[in-house]
PDB file of C-alpha atoms in Angstrom:
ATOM      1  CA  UNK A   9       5.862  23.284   8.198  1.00  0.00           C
ATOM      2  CA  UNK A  10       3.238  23.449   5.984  1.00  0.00           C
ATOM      3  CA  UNK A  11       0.950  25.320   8.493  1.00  0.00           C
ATOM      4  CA  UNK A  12       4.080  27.999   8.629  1.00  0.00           C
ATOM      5  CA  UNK A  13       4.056  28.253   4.942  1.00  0.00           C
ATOM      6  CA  UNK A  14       0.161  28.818   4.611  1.00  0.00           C
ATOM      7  CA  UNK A  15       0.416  31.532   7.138  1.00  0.00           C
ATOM      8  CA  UNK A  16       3.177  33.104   5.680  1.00  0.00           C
ATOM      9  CA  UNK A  17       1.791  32.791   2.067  1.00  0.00           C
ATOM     10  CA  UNK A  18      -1.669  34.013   3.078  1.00  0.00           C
ATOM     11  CA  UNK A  19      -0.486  36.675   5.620  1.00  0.00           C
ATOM     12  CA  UNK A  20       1.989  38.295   3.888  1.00  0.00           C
ATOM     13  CA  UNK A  21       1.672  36.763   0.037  1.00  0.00           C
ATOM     14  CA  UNK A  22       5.800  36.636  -0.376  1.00  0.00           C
ATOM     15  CA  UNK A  23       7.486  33.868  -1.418  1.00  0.00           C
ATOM     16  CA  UNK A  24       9.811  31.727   0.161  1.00  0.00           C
ATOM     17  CA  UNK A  25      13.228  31.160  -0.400  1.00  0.00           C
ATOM     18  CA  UNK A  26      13.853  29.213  -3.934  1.00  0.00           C
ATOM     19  CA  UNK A  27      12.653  29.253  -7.199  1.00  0.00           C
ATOM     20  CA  UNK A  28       9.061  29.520  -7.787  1.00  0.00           C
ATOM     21  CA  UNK A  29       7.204  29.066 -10.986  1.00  0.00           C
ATOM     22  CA  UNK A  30       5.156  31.644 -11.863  1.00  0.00           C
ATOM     23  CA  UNK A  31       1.784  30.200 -10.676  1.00  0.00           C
ATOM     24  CA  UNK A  32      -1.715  31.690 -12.507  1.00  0.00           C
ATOM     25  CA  UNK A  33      -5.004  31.512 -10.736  1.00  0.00           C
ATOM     26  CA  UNK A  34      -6.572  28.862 -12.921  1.00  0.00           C
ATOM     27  CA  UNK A  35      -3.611  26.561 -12.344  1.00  0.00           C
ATOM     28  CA  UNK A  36      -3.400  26.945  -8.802  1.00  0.00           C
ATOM     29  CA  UNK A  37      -7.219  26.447  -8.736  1.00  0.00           C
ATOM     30  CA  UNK A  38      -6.902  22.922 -10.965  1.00  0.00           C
ATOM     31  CA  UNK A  39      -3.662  21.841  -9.102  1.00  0.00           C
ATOM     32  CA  UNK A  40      -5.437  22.358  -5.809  1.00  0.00           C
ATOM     33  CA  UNK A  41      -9.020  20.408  -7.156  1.00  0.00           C
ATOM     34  CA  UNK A  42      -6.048  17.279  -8.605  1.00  0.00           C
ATOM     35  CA  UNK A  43      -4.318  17.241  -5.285  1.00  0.00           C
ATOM     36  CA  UNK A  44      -7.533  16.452  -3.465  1.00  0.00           C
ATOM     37  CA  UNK A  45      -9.200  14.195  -5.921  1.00  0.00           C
ATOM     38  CA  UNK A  46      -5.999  12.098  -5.850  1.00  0.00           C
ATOM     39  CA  UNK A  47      -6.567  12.448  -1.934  1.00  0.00           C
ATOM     40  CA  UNK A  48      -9.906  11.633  -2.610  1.00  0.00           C
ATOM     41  CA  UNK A  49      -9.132   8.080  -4.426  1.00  0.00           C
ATOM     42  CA  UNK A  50      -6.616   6.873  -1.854  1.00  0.00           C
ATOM     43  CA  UNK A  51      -9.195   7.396   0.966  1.00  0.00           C
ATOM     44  CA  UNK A  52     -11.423   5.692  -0.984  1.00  0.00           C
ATOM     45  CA  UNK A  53      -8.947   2.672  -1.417  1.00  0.00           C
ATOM     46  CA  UNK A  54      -8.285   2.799   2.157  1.00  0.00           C
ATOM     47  CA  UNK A  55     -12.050   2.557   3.256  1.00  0.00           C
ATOM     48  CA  UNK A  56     -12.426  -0.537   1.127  1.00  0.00           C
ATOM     49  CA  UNK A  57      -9.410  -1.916   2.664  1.00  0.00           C
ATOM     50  CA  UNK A  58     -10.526  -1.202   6.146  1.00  0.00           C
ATOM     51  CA  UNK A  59     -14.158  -2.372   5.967  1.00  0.00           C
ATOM     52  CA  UNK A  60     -13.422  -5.285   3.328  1.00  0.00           C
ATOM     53  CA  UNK A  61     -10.614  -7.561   2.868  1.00  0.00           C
ATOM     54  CA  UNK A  62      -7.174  -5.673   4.473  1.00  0.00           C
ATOM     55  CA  UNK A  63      -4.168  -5.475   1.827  1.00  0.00           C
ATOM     56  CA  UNK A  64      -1.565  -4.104   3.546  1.00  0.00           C
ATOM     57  CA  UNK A  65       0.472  -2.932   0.380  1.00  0.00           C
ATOM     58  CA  UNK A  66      -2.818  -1.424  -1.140  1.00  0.00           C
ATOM     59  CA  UNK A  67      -3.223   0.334   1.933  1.00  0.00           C
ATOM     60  CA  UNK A  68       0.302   1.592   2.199  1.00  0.00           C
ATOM     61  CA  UNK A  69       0.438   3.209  -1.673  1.00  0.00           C
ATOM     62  CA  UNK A  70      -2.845   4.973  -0.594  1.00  0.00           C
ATOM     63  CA  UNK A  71      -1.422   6.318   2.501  1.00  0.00           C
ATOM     64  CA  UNK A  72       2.159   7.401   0.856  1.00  0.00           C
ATOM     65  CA  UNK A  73       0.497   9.033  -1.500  1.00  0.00           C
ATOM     66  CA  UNK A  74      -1.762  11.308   0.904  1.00  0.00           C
ATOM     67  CA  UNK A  75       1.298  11.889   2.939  1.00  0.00           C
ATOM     68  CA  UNK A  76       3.387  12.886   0.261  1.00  0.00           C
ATOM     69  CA  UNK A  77       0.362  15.591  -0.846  1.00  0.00           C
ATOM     70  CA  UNK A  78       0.029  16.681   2.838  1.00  0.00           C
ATOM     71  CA  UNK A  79       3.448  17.455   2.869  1.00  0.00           C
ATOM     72  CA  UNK A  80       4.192  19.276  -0.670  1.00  0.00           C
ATOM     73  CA  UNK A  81       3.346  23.080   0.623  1.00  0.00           C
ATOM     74  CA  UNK A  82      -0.100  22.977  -1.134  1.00  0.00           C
ATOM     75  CA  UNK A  83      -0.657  26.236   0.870  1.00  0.00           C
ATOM     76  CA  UNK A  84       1.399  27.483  -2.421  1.00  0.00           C
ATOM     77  CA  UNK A  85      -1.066  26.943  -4.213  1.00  0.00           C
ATOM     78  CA  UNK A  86      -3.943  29.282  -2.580  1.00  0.00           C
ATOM     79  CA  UNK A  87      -2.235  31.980  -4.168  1.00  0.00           C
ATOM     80  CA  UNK A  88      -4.199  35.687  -4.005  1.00  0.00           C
ATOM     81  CA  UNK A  89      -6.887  36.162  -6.084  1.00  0.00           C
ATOM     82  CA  UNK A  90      -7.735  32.070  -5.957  1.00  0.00           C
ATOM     83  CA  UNK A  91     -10.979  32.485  -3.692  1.00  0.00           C
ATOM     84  CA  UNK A  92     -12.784  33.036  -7.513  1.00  0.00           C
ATOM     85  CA  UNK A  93     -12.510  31.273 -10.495  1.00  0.00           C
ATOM     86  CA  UNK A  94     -11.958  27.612 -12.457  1.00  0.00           C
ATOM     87  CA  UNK A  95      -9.449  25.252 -12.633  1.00  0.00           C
ATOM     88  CA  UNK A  96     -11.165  21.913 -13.836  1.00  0.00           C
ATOM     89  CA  UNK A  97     -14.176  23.546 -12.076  1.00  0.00           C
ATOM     90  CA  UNK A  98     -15.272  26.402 -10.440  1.00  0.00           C
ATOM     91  CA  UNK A  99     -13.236  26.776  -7.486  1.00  0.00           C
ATOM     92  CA  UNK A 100     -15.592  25.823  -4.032  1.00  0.00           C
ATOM     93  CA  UNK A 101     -13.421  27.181  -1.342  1.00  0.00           C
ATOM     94  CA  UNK A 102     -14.892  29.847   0.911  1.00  0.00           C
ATOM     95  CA  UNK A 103     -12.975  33.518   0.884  1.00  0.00           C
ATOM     96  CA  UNK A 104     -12.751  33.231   4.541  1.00  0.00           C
ATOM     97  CA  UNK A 105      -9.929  30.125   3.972  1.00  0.00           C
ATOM     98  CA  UNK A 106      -8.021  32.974   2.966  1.00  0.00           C
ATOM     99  CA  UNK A 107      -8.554  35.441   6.014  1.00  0.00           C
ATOM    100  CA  UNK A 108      -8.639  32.810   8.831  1.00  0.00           C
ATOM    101  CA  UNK A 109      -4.548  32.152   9.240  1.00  0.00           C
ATOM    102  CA  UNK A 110      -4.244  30.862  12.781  1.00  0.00           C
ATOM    103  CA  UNK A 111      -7.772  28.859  12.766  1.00  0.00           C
ATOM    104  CA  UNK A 112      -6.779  27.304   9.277  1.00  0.00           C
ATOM    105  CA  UNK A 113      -3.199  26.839  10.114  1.00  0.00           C
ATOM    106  CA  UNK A 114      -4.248  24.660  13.128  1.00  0.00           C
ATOM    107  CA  UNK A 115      -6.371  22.705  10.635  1.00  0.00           C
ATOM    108  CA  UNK A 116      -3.568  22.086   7.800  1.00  0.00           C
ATOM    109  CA  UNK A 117      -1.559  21.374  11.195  1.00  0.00           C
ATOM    110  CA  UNK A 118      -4.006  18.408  11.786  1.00  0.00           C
ATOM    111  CA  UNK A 119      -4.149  17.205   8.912  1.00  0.00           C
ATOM    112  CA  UNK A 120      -0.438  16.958   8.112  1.00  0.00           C
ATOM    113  CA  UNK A 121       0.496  15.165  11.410  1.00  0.00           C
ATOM    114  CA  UNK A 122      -2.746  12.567  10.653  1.00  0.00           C
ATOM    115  CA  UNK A 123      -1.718  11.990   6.890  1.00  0.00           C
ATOM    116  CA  UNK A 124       2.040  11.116   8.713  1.00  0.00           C
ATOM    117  CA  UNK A 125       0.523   9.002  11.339  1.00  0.00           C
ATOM    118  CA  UNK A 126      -1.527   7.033   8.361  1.00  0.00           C
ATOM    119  CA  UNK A 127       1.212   6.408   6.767  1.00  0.00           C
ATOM    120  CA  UNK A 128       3.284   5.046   9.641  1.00  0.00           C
ATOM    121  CA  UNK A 129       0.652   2.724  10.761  1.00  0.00           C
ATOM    122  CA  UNK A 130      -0.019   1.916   7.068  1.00  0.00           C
ATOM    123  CA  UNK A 131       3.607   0.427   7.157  1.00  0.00           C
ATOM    124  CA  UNK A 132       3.159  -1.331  10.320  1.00  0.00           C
ATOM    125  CA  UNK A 133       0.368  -3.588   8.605  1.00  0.00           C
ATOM    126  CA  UNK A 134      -1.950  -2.963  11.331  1.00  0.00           C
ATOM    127  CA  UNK A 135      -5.431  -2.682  10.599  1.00  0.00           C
ATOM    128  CA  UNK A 136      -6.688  -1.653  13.606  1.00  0.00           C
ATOM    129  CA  UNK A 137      -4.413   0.920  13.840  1.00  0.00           C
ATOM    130  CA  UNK A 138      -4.954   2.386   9.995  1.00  0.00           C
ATOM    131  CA  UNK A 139      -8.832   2.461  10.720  1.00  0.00           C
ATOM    132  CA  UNK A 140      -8.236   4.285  13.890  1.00  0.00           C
ATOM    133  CA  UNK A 141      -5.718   6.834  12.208  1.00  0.00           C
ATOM    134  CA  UNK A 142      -7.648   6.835   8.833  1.00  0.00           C
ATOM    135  CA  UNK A 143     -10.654   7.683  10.961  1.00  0.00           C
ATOM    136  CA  UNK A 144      -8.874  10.880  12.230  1.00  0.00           C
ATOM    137  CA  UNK A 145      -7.506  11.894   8.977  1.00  0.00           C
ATOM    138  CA  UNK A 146     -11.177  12.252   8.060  1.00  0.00           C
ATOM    139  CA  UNK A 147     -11.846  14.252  10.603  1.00  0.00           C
ATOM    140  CA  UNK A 148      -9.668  16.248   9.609  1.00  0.00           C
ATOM    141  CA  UNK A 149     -10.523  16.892   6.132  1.00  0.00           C
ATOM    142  CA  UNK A 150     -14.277  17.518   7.417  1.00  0.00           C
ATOM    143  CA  UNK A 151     -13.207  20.294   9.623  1.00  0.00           C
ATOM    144  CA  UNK A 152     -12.335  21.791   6.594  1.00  0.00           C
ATOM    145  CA  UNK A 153     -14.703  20.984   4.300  1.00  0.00           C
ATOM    146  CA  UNK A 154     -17.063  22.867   6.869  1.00  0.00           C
ATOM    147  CA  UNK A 155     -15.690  25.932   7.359  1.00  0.00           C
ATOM    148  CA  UNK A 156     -13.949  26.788   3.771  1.00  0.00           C
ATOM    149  CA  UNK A 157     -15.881  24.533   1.153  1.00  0.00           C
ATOM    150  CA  UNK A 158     -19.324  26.033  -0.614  1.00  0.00           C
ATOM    151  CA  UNK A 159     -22.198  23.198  -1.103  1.00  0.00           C
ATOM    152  CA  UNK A 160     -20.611  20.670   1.126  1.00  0.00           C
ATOM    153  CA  UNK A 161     -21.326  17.098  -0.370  1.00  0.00           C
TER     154      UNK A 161
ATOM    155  CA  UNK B  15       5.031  -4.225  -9.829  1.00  0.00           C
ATOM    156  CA  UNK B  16       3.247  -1.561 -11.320  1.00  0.00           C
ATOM    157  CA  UNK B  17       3.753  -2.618 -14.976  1.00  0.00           C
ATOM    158  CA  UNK B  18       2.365  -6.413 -13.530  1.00  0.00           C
ATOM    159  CA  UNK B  19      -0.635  -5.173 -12.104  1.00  0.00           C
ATOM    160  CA  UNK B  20      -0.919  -3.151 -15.158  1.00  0.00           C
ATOM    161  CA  UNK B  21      -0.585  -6.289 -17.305  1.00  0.00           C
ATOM    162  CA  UNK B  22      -2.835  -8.384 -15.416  1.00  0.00           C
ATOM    163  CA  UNK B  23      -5.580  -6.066 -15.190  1.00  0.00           C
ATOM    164  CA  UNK B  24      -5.493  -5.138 -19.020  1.00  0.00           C
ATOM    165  CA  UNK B  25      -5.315  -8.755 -19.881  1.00  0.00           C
ATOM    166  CA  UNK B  26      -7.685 -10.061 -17.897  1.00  0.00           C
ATOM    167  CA  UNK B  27      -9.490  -7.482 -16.234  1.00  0.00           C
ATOM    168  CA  UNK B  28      -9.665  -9.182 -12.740  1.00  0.00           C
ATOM    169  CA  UNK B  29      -8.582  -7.855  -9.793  1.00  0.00           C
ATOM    170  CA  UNK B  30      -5.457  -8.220  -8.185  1.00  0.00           C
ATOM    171  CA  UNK B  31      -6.001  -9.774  -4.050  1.00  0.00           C
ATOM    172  CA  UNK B  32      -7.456  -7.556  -1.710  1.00  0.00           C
ATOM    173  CA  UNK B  33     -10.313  -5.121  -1.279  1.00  0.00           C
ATOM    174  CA  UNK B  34     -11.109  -2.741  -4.173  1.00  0.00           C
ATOM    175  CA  UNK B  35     -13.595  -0.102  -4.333  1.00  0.00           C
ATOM    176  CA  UNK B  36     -16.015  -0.672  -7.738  1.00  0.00           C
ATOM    177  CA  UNK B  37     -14.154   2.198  -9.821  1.00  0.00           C
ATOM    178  CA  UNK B  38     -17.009   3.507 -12.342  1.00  0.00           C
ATOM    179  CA  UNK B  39     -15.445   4.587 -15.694  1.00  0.00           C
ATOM    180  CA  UNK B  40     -15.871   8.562 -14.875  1.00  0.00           C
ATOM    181  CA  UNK B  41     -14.381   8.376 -11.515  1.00  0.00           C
ATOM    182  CA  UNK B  42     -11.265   5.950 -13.320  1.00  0.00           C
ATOM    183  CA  UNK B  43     -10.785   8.869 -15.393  1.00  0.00           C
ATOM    184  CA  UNK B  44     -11.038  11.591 -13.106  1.00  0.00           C
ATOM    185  CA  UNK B  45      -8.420  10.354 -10.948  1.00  0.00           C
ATOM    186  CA  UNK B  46      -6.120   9.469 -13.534  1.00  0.00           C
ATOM    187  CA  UNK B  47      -6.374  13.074 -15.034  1.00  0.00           C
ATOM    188  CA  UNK B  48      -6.319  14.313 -11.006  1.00  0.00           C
ATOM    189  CA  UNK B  49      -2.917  12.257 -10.426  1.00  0.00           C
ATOM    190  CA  UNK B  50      -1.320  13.289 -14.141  1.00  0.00           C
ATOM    191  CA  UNK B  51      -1.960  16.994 -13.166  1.00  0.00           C
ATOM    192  CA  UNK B  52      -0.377  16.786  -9.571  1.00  0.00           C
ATOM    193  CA  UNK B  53       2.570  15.396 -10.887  1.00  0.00           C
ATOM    194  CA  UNK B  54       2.447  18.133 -13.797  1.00  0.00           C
ATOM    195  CA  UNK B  55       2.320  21.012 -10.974  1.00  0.00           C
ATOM    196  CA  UNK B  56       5.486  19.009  -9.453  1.00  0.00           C
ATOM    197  CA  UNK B  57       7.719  18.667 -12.283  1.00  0.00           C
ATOM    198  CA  UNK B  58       7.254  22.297 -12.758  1.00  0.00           C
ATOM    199  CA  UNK B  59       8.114  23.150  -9.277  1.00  0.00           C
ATOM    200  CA  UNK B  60      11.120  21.138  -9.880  1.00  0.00           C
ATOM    201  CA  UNK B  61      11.724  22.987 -13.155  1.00  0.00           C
ATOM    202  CA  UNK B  62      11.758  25.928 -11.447  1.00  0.00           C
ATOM    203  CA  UNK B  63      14.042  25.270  -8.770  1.00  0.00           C
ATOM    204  CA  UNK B  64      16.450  22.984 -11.513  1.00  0.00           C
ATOM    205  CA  UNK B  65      16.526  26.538 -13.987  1.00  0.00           C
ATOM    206  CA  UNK B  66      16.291  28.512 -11.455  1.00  0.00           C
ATOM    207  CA  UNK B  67      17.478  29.213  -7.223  1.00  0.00           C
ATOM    208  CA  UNK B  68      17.487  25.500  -6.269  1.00  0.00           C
ATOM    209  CA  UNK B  69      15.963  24.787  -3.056  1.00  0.00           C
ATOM    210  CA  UNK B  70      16.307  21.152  -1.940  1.00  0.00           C
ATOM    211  CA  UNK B  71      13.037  21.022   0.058  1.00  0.00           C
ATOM    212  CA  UNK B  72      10.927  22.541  -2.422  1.00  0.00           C
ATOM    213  CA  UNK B  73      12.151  19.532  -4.825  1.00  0.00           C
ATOM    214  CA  UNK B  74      12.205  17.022  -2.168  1.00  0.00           C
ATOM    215  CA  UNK B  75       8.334  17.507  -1.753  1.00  0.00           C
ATOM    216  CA  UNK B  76       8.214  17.710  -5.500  1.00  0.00           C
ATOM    217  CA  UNK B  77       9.564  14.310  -5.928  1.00  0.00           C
ATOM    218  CA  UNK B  78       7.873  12.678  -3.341  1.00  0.00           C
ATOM    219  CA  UNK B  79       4.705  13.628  -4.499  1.00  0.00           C
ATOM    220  CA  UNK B  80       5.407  12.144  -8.062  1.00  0.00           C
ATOM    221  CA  UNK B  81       7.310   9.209  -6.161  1.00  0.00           C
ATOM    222  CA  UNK B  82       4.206   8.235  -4.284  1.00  0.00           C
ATOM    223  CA  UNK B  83       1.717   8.420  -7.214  1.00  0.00           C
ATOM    224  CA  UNK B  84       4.712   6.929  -9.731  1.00  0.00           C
ATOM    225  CA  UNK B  85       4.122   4.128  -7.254  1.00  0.00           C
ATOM    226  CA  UNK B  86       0.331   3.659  -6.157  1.00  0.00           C
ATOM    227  CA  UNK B  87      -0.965   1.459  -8.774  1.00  0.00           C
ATOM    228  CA  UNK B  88      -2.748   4.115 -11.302  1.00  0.00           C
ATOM    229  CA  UNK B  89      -2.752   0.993 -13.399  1.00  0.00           C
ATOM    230  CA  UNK B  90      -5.814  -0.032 -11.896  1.00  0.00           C
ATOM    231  CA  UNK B  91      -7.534   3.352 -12.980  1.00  0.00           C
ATOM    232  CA  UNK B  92      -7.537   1.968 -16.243  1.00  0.00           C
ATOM    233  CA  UNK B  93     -10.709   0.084 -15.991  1.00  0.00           C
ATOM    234  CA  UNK B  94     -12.502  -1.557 -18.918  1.00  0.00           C
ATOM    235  CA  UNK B  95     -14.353   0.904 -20.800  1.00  0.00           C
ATOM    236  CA  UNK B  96     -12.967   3.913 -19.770  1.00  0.00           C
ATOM    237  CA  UNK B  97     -10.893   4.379 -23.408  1.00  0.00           C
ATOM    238  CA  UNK B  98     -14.108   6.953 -23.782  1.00  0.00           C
ATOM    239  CA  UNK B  99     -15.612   8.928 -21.611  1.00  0.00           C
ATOM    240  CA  UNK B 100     -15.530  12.306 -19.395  1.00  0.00           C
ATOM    241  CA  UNK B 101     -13.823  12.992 -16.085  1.00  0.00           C
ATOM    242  CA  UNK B 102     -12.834  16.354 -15.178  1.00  0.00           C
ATOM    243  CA  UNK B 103     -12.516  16.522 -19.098  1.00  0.00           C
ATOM    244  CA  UNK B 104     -12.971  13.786 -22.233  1.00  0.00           C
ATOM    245  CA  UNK B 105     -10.119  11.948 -21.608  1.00  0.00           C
ATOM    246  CA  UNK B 106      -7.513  11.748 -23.997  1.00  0.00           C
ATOM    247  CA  UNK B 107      -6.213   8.023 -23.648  1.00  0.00           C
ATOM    248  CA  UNK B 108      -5.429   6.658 -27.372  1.00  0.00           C
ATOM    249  CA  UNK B 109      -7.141   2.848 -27.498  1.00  0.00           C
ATOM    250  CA  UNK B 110      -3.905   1.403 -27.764  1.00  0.00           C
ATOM    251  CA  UNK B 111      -2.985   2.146 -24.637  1.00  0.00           C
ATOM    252  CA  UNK B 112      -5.768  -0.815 -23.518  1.00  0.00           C
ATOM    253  CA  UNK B 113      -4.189  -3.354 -26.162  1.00  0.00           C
ATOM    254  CA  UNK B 114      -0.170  -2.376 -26.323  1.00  0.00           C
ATOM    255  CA  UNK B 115       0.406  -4.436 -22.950  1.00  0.00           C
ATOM    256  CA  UNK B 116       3.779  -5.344 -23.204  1.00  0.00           C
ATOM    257  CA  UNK B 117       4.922  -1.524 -24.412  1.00  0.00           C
ATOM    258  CA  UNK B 118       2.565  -0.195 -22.309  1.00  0.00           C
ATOM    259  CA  UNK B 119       4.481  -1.906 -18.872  1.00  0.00           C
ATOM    260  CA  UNK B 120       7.674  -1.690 -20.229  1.00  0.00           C
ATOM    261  CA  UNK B 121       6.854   2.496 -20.615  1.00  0.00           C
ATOM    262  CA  UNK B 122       5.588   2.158 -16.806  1.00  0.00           C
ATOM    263  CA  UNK B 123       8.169   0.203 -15.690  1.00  0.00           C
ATOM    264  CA  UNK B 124      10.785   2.933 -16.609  1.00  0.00           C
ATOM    265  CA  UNK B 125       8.575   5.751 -15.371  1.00  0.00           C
ATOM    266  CA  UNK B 126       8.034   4.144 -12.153  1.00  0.00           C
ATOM    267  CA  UNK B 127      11.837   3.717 -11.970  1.00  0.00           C
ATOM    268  CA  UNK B 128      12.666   6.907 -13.202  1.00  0.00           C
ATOM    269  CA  UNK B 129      10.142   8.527 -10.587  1.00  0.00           C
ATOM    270  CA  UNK B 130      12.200   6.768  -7.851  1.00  0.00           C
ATOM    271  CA  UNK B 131      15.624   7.420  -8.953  1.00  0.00           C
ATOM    272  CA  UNK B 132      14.357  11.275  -9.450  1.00  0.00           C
ATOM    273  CA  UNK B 133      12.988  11.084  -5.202  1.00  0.00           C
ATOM    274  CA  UNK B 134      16.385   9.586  -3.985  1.00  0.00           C
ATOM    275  CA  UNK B 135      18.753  12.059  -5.966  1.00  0.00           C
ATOM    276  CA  UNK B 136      16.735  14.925  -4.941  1.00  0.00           C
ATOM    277  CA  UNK B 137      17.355  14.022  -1.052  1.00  0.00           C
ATOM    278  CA  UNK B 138      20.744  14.443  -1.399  1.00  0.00           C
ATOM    279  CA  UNK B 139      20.255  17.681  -2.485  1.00  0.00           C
ATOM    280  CA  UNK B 140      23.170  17.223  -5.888  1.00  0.00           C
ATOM    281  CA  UNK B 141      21.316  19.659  -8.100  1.00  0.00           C
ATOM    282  CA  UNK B 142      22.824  18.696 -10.969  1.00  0.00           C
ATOM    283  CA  UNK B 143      21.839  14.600 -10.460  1.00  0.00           C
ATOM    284  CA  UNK B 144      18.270  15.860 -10.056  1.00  0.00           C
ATOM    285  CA  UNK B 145      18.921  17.711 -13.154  1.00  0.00           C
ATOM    286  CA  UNK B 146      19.902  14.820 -15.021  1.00  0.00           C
ATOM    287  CA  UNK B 147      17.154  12.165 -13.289  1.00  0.00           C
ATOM    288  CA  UNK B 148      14.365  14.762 -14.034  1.00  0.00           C
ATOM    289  CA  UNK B 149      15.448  14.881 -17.600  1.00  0.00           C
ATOM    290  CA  UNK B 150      14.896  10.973 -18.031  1.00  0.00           C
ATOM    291  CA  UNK B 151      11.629  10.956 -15.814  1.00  0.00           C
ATOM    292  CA  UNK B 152      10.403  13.757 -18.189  1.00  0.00           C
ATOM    293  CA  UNK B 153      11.483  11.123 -21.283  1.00  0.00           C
ATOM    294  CA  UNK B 154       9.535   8.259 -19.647  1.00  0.00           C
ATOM    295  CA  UNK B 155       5.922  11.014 -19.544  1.00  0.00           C
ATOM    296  CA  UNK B 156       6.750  11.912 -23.079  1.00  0.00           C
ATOM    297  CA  UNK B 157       7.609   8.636 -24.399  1.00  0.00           C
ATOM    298  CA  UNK B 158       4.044   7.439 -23.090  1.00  0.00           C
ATOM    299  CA  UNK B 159       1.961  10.880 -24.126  1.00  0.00           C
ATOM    300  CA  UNK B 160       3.848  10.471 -27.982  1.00  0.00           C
ATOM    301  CA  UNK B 161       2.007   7.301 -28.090  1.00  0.00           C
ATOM    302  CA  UNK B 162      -0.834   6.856 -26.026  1.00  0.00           C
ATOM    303  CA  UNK B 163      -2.272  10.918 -26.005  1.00  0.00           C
ATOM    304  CA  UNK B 164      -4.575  12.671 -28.042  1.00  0.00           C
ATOM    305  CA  UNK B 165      -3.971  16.137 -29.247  1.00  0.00           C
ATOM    306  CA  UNK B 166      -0.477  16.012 -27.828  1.00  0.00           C
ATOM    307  CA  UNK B 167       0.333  19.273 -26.933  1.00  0.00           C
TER     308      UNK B 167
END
């Protein structure tokens, strides 16, 4: 679903059914940045979970949270004209995240279905499991921090 | 649950059981300013669709996504010493947010409540219900930013 709606935004920039806000480049750009640094702290709670002492409901807020980002449609948010300029910062995605539909379809693919599988074995209270599906998630969020993110850190 | 972890961790500043990552006072502050702006972009996707075409998936996502954060413990973003100091931007937390405890959790409380009344209404897809449980989840954020924000705007 959300791979559909990235395509369709980026291919075609129409709107889907429903009411849309208005959405300006800068806020796009800073809703986009907030969206993965909220990512960004729930993997980090999950990592200290899975290498230190497990908390299963510390693990499972992290995870809901991720899944509920991975599903909201943030391909919305790559609106045209968003491959330059700031939201909190400058923007660091590459222009080609805009011109690669099928290859970065099949990434936001990935990454939805491993953000859902987190979060399933998150409820399960299996750590095993959560560093196994955590460890994929990663994976996928590198594959696209290699291709469509400037100075990679 | 929230508004107890808040408590405990303004009033004593340990840490609740489990693993935590060392949160330094800039990265505290990013994230809370990260999470407050993803639910911003929500509620006005929700907006949108409440003054506008409603679309019950667009606001299901919506509400999820301010469900999951409403719900993931930001309480324990407010580390000690991070009344000051700069994450994507100075934060804007008033000092009394750090010493009001019992206001403070009672103000969670209902936002956390309000966040999860807002997430089931909005999967039944009654417009008007989410109309009326977006309207009090907007009164918990404002009752919190009257108090506890700087340059309120």
């Amino acid at each position: 679903m959300k791979s559909k709606i990235l395509l369709a935004l980026l291919a075609t920039a129409t709107l889907a059914a429903g009411a849309h806000a208005q959405v300006k480049v800068e806020d796009a750009i800073k809703w986009r940045q907030s969206a993965y640094a909220t990512m960004g702290w729930s993997m980090g709670r999950i990592k200290a979970n899975v290498d230190g002492t497990y908390n299963k409901d510390e693990v499972v807020k992290a995870a809901n949270v991720i899944q509920a980002i991975a599903n909201s449609g943030m391909g919305a948010l790559y609106v045209p004209g968003s491959d330059k300029g700031k939201g909190w910062a400058e923007t660091r995605v590459k222009p080609e995240l805009f011109t690669d539909g099928p290859k970065v379809g099949k990434i936001a693919g990935d990454f939805n279905q491993a953000a859902n599988e987190l979060a399933k074995v998150a409820a399960t209270g299996d750590a095993a499991a959560v560093k196994t599906a955590f460890g994929k998630l990663g994976g996928t969020c590198k594959a696209c921090h290699d291709d469509y993110r400037k100075d990679n850190k």
